[in-house]
């Protein structure tokens, strides 16, 4: 007897949760998703630049207003801002819209750095308080890491590994065209004998 009762309760709970989720999903609010990425670029043996890009997406059904981005997770004793700013503001972000912000830092401190997510604040017309969203965190950056020197012909090995089958097919086609286009010795001897 407990088994049919349990199935009925589970079904009712499932239907209730679907109804709640559908009512929340149909509400007219912005849904902010932010992706943060950082890339390293060595400029000389003692310094490295970090290019940071933060893309902000509004996946909701209404506009977000007074959108502000703050990325203060970069210690000023290790990183200095070269171009751009770690903060940015926009008037609004429409539903389905995308905003992007890029800035560049420079460091001469060696070590592994794990950055914090950026903070995005925005206003929803139906709520008095500012809403807050966090970006994705970045993967740890190994700043000024000792990288082994690239060996000669390493690029050729990578090229063959990536496009080896394509290179083989092109080589076979070129060989086939060469064999078809050049006359064979037996056909040229026969044409000389006939004269």
mmCIF file of C-alpha atoms in Angstrom:
data_model
loop_
_atom_site.group_PDB
_atom_site.id
_atom_site.type_symbol
_atom_site.label_atom_id
_atom_site.label_comp_id
_atom_site.label_asym_id
_atom_site.label_seq_id
_atom_site.Cartn_x
_atom_site.Cartn_y
_atom_site.Cartn_z
ATOM 1 C CA UNK A 1 0.000 0.000 0.000
ATOM 2 C CA UNK A 2 2.858 2.405 0.768
ATOM 3 C CA UNK A 3 4.273 2.085 -2.752
ATOM 4 C CA UNK A 4 1.196 3.478 -4.651
ATOM 5 C CA UNK A 5 0.858 6.246 -2.047
ATOM 6 C CA UNK A 6 4.522 7.158 -2.473
ATOM 7 C CA UNK A 7 4.143 7.294 -6.261
ATOM 8 C CA UNK A 8 1.127 9.598 -5.941
ATOM 9 C CA UNK A 9 2.967 11.927 -3.537
ATOM 10 C CA UNK A 10 6.000 11.995 -5.829
ATOM 11 C CA UNK A 11 3.803 12.831 -8.828
ATOM 12 C CA UNK A 12 2.053 15.639 -6.911
ATOM 13 C CA UNK A 13 5.404 17.060 -5.748
ATOM 14 C CA UNK A 14 6.748 16.925 -9.306
ATOM 15 C CA UNK A 15 3.692 18.702 -10.723
ATOM 16 C CA UNK A 16 3.846 21.357 -7.983
ATOM 17 C CA UNK A 17 7.554 22.007 -8.621
ATOM 18 C CA UNK A 18 6.931 22.287 -12.371
ATOM 19 C CA UNK A 19 4.153 24.813 -11.748
ATOM 20 C CA UNK A 20 6.382 26.868 -9.439
ATOM 21 C CA UNK A 21 9.288 26.756 -11.913
ATOM 22 C CA UNK A 22 7.077 27.757 -14.832
ATOM 23 C CA UNK A 23 5.669 30.709 -12.901
ATOM 24 C CA UNK A 24 9.197 31.823 -11.993
ATOM 25 C CA UNK A 25 10.428 31.347 -15.546
ATOM 26 C CA UNK A 26 7.590 33.398 -16.971
ATOM 27 C CA UNK A 27 8.262 36.331 -14.643
ATOM 28 C CA UNK A 28 9.552 39.423 -16.380
ATOM 29 C CA UNK A 29 13.091 39.807 -14.987
ATOM 30 C CA UNK A 30 16.622 40.051 -16.361
ATOM 31 C CA UNK A 31 18.927 37.075 -15.884
ATOM 32 C CA UNK A 32 22.589 38.119 -15.998
ATOM 33 C CA UNK A 33 25.327 35.663 -16.956
ATOM 34 C CA UNK A 34 28.946 36.872 -17.087
ATOM 35 C CA UNK A 35 32.031 35.127 -18.455
ATOM 36 C CA UNK A 36 35.509 36.296 -17.466
ATOM 37 C CA UNK A 37 38.631 35.187 -19.327
ATOM 38 C CA UNK A 38 42.279 36.137 -19.008
ATOM 39 C CA UNK A 39 45.222 35.499 -21.321
ATOM 40 C CA UNK A 40 48.936 35.927 -20.669
ATOM 41 C CA UNK A 41 51.359 37.622 -23.056
ATOM 42 C CA UNK A 42 55.060 37.776 -22.175
ATOM 43 C CA UNK A 43 56.541 41.102 -23.263
ATOM 44 C CA UNK A 44 60.083 40.488 -21.980
ATOM 45 C CA UNK A 45 61.866 38.154 -19.589
ATOM 46 C CA UNK A 46 60.840 40.100 -16.486
ATOM 47 C CA UNK A 47 57.284 41.220 -17.263
ATOM 48 C CA UNK A 48 54.044 39.744 -18.489
ATOM 49 C CA UNK A 49 50.762 41.301 -19.577
ATOM 50 C CA UNK A 50 47.354 39.930 -18.667
ATOM 51 C CA UNK A 51 44.491 40.721 -21.036
ATOM 52 C CA UNK A 52 41.135 40.397 -19.247
ATOM 53 C CA UNK A 53 37.799 40.257 -21.073
ATOM 54 C CA UNK A 54 34.426 40.090 -19.343
ATOM 55 C CA UNK A 55 31.335 39.367 -21.438
ATOM 56 C CA UNK A 56 27.964 40.073 -19.816
ATOM 57 C CA UNK A 57 24.815 38.442 -21.234
ATOM 58 C CA UNK A 58 21.183 39.194 -20.337
ATOM 59 C CA UNK A 59 19.407 35.863 -20.765
ATOM 60 C CA UNK A 60 16.246 37.147 -19.091
ATOM 61 C CA UNK A 61 13.053 38.567 -20.522
ATOM 62 C CA UNK A 62 13.428 42.212 -19.493
ATOM 63 C CA UNK A 63 16.013 44.996 -19.542
ATOM 64 C CA UNK A 64 18.575 45.429 -16.748
ATOM 65 C CA UNK A 65 19.261 49.087 -15.886
ATOM 66 C CA UNK A 66 22.262 50.861 -14.332
ATOM 67 C CA UNK A 67 24.582 47.931 -15.052
ATOM 68 C CA UNK A 68 27.995 48.246 -13.390
ATOM 69 C CA UNK A 69 31.001 45.957 -13.500
ATOM 70 C CA UNK A 70 33.708 45.822 -10.850
ATOM 71 C CA UNK A 71 36.728 43.530 -11.057
ATOM 72 C CA UNK A 72 38.848 44.423 -8.016
ATOM 73 C CA UNK A 73 40.383 40.991 -7.563
ATOM 74 C CA UNK A 74 43.772 42.097 -8.926
ATOM 75 C CA UNK A 75 46.170 43.063 -6.095
ATOM 76 C CA UNK A 76 47.706 46.477 -6.806
ATOM 77 C CA UNK A 77 51.058 45.393 -5.379
ATOM 78 C CA UNK A 78 51.340 42.683 -8.083
ATOM 79 C CA UNK A 79 49.372 44.075 -11.047
ATOM 80 C CA UNK A 80 49.228 47.533 -12.592
ATOM 81 C CA UNK A 81 46.552 48.623 -15.067
ATOM 82 C CA UNK A 82 48.104 49.390 -18.470
ATOM 83 C CA UNK A 83 44.965 50.103 -20.499
ATOM 84 C CA UNK A 84 41.281 50.268 -19.708
ATOM 85 C CA UNK A 85 39.802 50.134 -16.235
ATOM 86 C CA UNK A 86 38.740 47.410 -13.828
ATOM 87 C CA UNK A 87 35.329 49.102 -13.504
ATOM 88 C CA UNK A 88 32.745 50.013 -16.135
ATOM 89 C CA UNK A 89 29.129 51.230 -16.187
ATOM 90 C CA UNK A 90 26.358 51.063 -18.755
ATOM 91 C CA UNK A 91 22.908 52.636 -18.777
ATOM 92 C CA UNK A 92 21.107 49.402 -19.643
ATOM 93 C CA UNK A 93 21.390 45.877 -20.997
ATOM 94 C CA UNK A 94 18.407 44.791 -23.076
ATOM 95 C CA UNK A 95 16.966 41.288 -22.908
ATOM 96 C CA UNK A 96 19.083 39.030 -25.131
ATOM 97 C CA UNK A 97 21.834 41.670 -25.248
ATOM 98 C CA UNK A 98 25.578 41.371 -24.707
ATOM 99 C CA UNK A 99 28.067 43.821 -23.193
ATOM 100 C CA UNK A 100 31.819 43.346 -23.250
ATOM 101 C CA UNK A 101 34.669 45.031 -21.390
ATOM 102 C CA UNK A 102 38.418 44.527 -21.793
ATOM 103 C CA UNK A 103 41.377 45.841 -19.844
ATOM 104 C CA UNK A 104 45.071 45.004 -19.692
ATOM 105 C CA UNK A 105 47.319 44.549 -16.679
ATOM 106 C CA UNK A 106 51.075 44.169 -16.337
ATOM 107 C CA UNK A 107 52.979 42.272 -13.696
ATOM 108 C CA UNK A 108 56.579 41.470 -12.883
ATOM 109 C CA UNK A 109 55.764 39.185 -9.953
ATOM 110 C CA UNK A 110 56.311 35.493 -10.612
ATOM 111 C CA UNK A 111 53.812 32.974 -9.272
ATOM 112 C CA UNK A 112 50.410 31.370 -9.657
ATOM 113 C CA UNK A 113 47.454 33.731 -9.417
ATOM 114 C CA UNK A 114 43.847 32.600 -9.056
ATOM 115 C CA UNK A 115 41.538 35.539 -9.706
ATOM 116 C CA UNK A 116 38.183 36.208 -8.142
ATOM 117 C CA UNK A 117 34.953 36.546 -10.106
ATOM 118 C CA UNK A 118 33.951 40.024 -11.264
ATOM 119 C CA UNK A 119 30.858 41.584 -9.653
ATOM 120 C CA UNK A 120 28.022 42.860 -11.833
ATOM 121 C CA UNK A 121 25.343 45.024 -10.216
ATOM 122 C CA UNK A 122 22.120 46.032 -11.936
ATOM 123 C CA UNK A 123 18.716 47.463 -11.232
ATOM 124 C CA UNK A 124 15.383 45.786 -11.934
ATOM 125 C CA UNK A 125 12.410 48.174 -12.233
ATOM 126 C CA UNK A 126 10.225 46.000 -9.991
ATOM 127 C CA UNK A 127 12.741 45.864 -7.104
ATOM 128 C CA UNK A 128 14.237 48.702 -5.048
ATOM 129 C CA UNK A 129 17.522 47.000 -4.145
ATOM 130 C CA UNK A 130 20.353 46.534 -6.623
ATOM 131 C CA UNK A 131 20.723 42.981 -7.857
ATOM 132 C CA UNK A 132 24.143 41.317 -8.004
ATOM 133 C CA UNK A 133 25.635 38.674 -10.276
ATOM 134 C CA UNK A 134 29.110 37.130 -10.336
ATOM 135 C CA UNK A 135 31.153 36.242 -13.385
ATOM 136 C CA UNK A 136 32.825 32.920 -13.884
ATOM 137 C CA UNK A 137 36.216 32.730 -12.131
ATOM 138 C CA UNK A 138 39.347 32.489 -14.250
ATOM 139 C CA UNK A 139 41.618 29.479 -14.281
ATOM 140 C CA UNK A 140 44.816 29.970 -12.256
ATOM 141 C CA UNK A 141 47.406 31.970 -14.177
ATOM 142 C CA UNK A 142 51.022 30.855 -13.955
ATOM 143 C CA UNK A 143 52.585 34.306 -14.313
ATOM 144 C CA UNK A 144 56.184 34.427 -15.583
ATOM 145 C CA UNK A 145 56.372 30.647 -15.519
ATOM 146 C CA UNK A 146 59.512 29.031 -16.875
ATOM 147 C CA UNK A 147 58.487 27.812 -20.297
ATOM 148 C CA UNK A 148 60.787 25.442 -22.155
ATOM 149 C CA UNK A 149 62.183 26.927 -25.355
ATOM 150 C CA UNK A 150 60.377 25.758 -28.454
ATOM 151 C CA UNK A 151 62.401 23.201 -30.334
ATOM 152 C CA UNK A 152 63.209 23.494 -34.011
ATOM 153 C CA UNK A 153 60.519 22.085 -36.276
ATOM 154 C CA UNK A 154 58.100 21.854 -33.354
ATOM 155 C CA UNK A 155 55.628 23.813 -35.466
ATOM 156 C CA UNK A 156 55.948 21.190 -38.223
ATOM 157 C CA UNK A 157 55.186 18.398 -35.775
ATOM 158 C CA UNK A 158 52.113 20.242 -34.488
ATOM 159 C CA UNK A 159 51.001 20.909 -38.071
ATOM 160 C CA UNK A 160 51.370 17.258 -39.030
ATOM 161 C CA UNK A 161 49.581 16.129 -35.899
ATOM 162 C CA UNK A 162 46.686 18.481 -36.565
ATOM 163 C CA UNK A 163 46.416 18.275 -40.354
ATOM 164 C CA UNK A 164 48.311 15.063 -41.163
ATOM 165 C CA UNK A 165 45.458 13.310 -42.923
ATOM 166 C CA UNK A 166 44.662 16.409 -44.978
ATOM 167 C CA UNK A 167 48.298 16.730 -46.041
ATOM 168 C CA UNK A 168 48.317 13.047 -47.061
ATOM 169 C CA UNK A 169 45.200 13.437 -49.191
ATOM 170 C CA UNK A 170 46.589 16.553 -50.906
ATOM 171 C CA UNK A 171 49.899 14.750 -51.576
ATOM 172 C CA UNK A 172 48.110 11.790 -53.179
ATOM 173 C CA UNK A 173 45.998 14.104 -55.361
ATOM 174 C CA UNK A 174 49.089 16.052 -56.502
ATOM 175 C CA UNK A 175 50.893 12.801 -57.317
ATOM 176 C CA UNK A 176 47.871 11.522 -59.278
ATOM 177 C CA UNK A 177 47.605 14.768 -61.282
ATOM 178 C CA UNK A 178 51.342 14.643 -61.993
ATOM 179 C CA UNK A 179 51.144 11.048 -63.232
ATOM 180 C CA UNK A 180 48.128 11.770 -65.433
ATOM 181 C CA UNK A 181 49.497 15.048 -66.823
ATOM 182 C CA UNK A 182 52.996 13.831 -67.737
ATOM 183 C CA UNK A 183 53.253 11.496 -70.721
ATOM 184 C CA UNK A 184 54.843 8.131 -70.093
ATOM 185 C CA UNK A 185 58.101 7.156 -71.876
ATOM 186 C CA UNK A 186 56.460 4.293 -73.798
ATOM 187 C CA UNK A 187 53.838 6.585 -75.338
ATOM 188 C CA UNK A 188 56.475 9.132 -76.396
ATOM 189 C CA UNK A 189 58.692 6.402 -77.993
ATOM 190 C CA UNK A 190 55.722 5.071 -79.919
ATOM 191 C CA UNK A 191 54.858 8.477 -81.252
ATOM 192 C CA UNK A 192 58.484 8.985 -82.421
ATOM 193 C CA UNK A 193 58.547 5.630 -84.269
ATOM 194 C CA UNK A 194 55.440 6.474 -86.265
ATOM 195 C CA UNK A 195 57.052 9.569 -87.806
#
